Amino acid sequence: MQQFSGSEKRVTVFGGSGFVGRHVVRALAKRGYRVRVAVRRPDLAGHLRPLGAVGQIQPVQANLRYPDSVIAAVADADFVVNLVGILHESGAQKFDAVQAGGAAIVARAAKQAGVERLVHMSAIGANADSEAAYARSKAEGEAAVLREFPEAMIVRPSIVFGQEDAFFNRFAAMTRISPFLPLIGGGKTKFQPVFVGDVAEAIAMGIDGKMQPGKVYELGGPDVASFKECLELMLKITLRKRLLLSIPWGLAEFQGKVLGLLPNAPLTHDQVLMLKSDNVVGTAAKADKRTLTGLGISPHSMEAILPTYLIQYRERGQFEPEIS
């Protein structure tokens, strides 16, 4: 069997087995890079190998809480991508350890290894003064990355959607068992949902050298929609009728504190706090062309992508008749 014989340039991708990571690995492999996927459990990352040619994609063990494993993972790499992030804390996986301290460890190791380019994924909403620990840790991670590796490129996506997303899939699954869906704070929070394939393409372009070094890019889709509008679109596609129940902020925060104690918490207090701020691309990023369109990417709309995977939540799946 013929082995991979493409580019000799190697990219180490931290968090490459996750939702966004799989698409980034595929985008890099298509460009001919050798891809080293640094994950905590490489034995569970075998599904990534078919995304490239034989020998092109190599899972390796690394944990951001152990600097020596990070140093080993970036050895001989030309480029590095850090996608590691968590939505809620559990066990040793804390926001500060993963999204702030871990980001610094990766950037420091990359700089010491002589890596040419580093792309770090943060999130729109990163804010050192935020009430939410998630947002603060993201901001601290960005600052640490730029201290350690001033030429690093940072990407901040809005809510990312795609076949395995944790947003539309979660609420669509709720329609199977619940007669209503919660609208936290009345569902007025604005999002700019972005397709995971577009995020991956932007990150790969950063590795290609098509982003400005030391800059922060904000990635959003073509449409800005409120939380309520997002759920209404999901219900339209899944052909479900559910009551959208407004949950006051005070009650939502209380629920978040209680539910946050559960394993795989469906809602945390921190997530409720994040919903108090809109999650859209800023005017400065638009003006400076630090966006998808600024990179020459035409972002995919929710209407174009959501039906390709939310159809499974219809009562009879793909066989459910459309109502004209």
Steps between C-alpha positions, in 0.01 A plus 500: 500500500640837396603730782436873517752692291361856511640806675772454759348781704354370827214652700435400860132541587409501869141392553476358149256224592223740607210641300694788344824303505384229262415762238831680551693174459310429177564852364872474575526149354335616176773761471764230519639572847617224729270521802596399852185490713585559867227359725470357849386160368667422165356147519158660449609716206539230235192634319709798387743297288260449206472879464836494322727269305673203660755629750394865463313532831663382823328515841738556794449534874507844660329673789517877545538456876831316443754729324740219409232329292431829319871551429520149352192560286640816336850360441593532130167667421492791255160626611271459802124532547346508849128420510478376857211641699226389739139617536477419870738393774531146630765325706845633414367667185468856625463815288818657633704184459384420146408825331747735667792298637479235228496762226817655645673161517426427132614845384819482705586154371427607141727804527781301658470236227541763229150452358427734208131563565256446784121523470313509830122458520323714757136615490297812436416626846851460639521781754734545794230697686213256440289358783540158336811298585492346150529840331770619741711188444469538122625859524784397731592226253515748211721737698731216604531374142596844368753546782669168425457509120432860385452395136223254588165528323187474713159402369180570692196316362142569601285192569627227268244280326537181300408133505633431850446839662401540864248778440236415240532126565443551873179699459374280217550195723300672775197517269477120517425502871384849596185695406690829535843653449655759734565855384754621753455871561219503246720370219619847396876425499637542147725242336677481166518121453790388283537175307776274631639447149547875459681523836731215395574666167590825675737322738664315211545831319678630810741209476541579128619848602192688381420662835673802649743395776408612849139579408165380635243381244130481582307233313125519451254375245299712256204543737452651845214333687364513852495192721123485440541524122756219504257271683216600269711407198592166659130426565410592142760259361410215737126554440441512874264727690621585848422778745785747540494582870671819618723444805587816703869559561476446876328163462741398223801577720353292782433211261853529366648472850295187573535328162868588489559250780393211275739294283485627140299797627230613253537856630745678730494833680794613289314427177205707618734792569645465149151531352469850642728631225449483123733266313561673167791627291610847611508813285880535535559150362270576207676828426843334509378201293589261781200286410408207277410727210820693560686173444308440179272234650128512413338373823228236482158591635308308763219440250744326265663270757257429785257287295784263407517367855202625701262297282578203727295667775176494304250246630557280196844625405558563132163345419305772680309694232566872465206729564476757224 
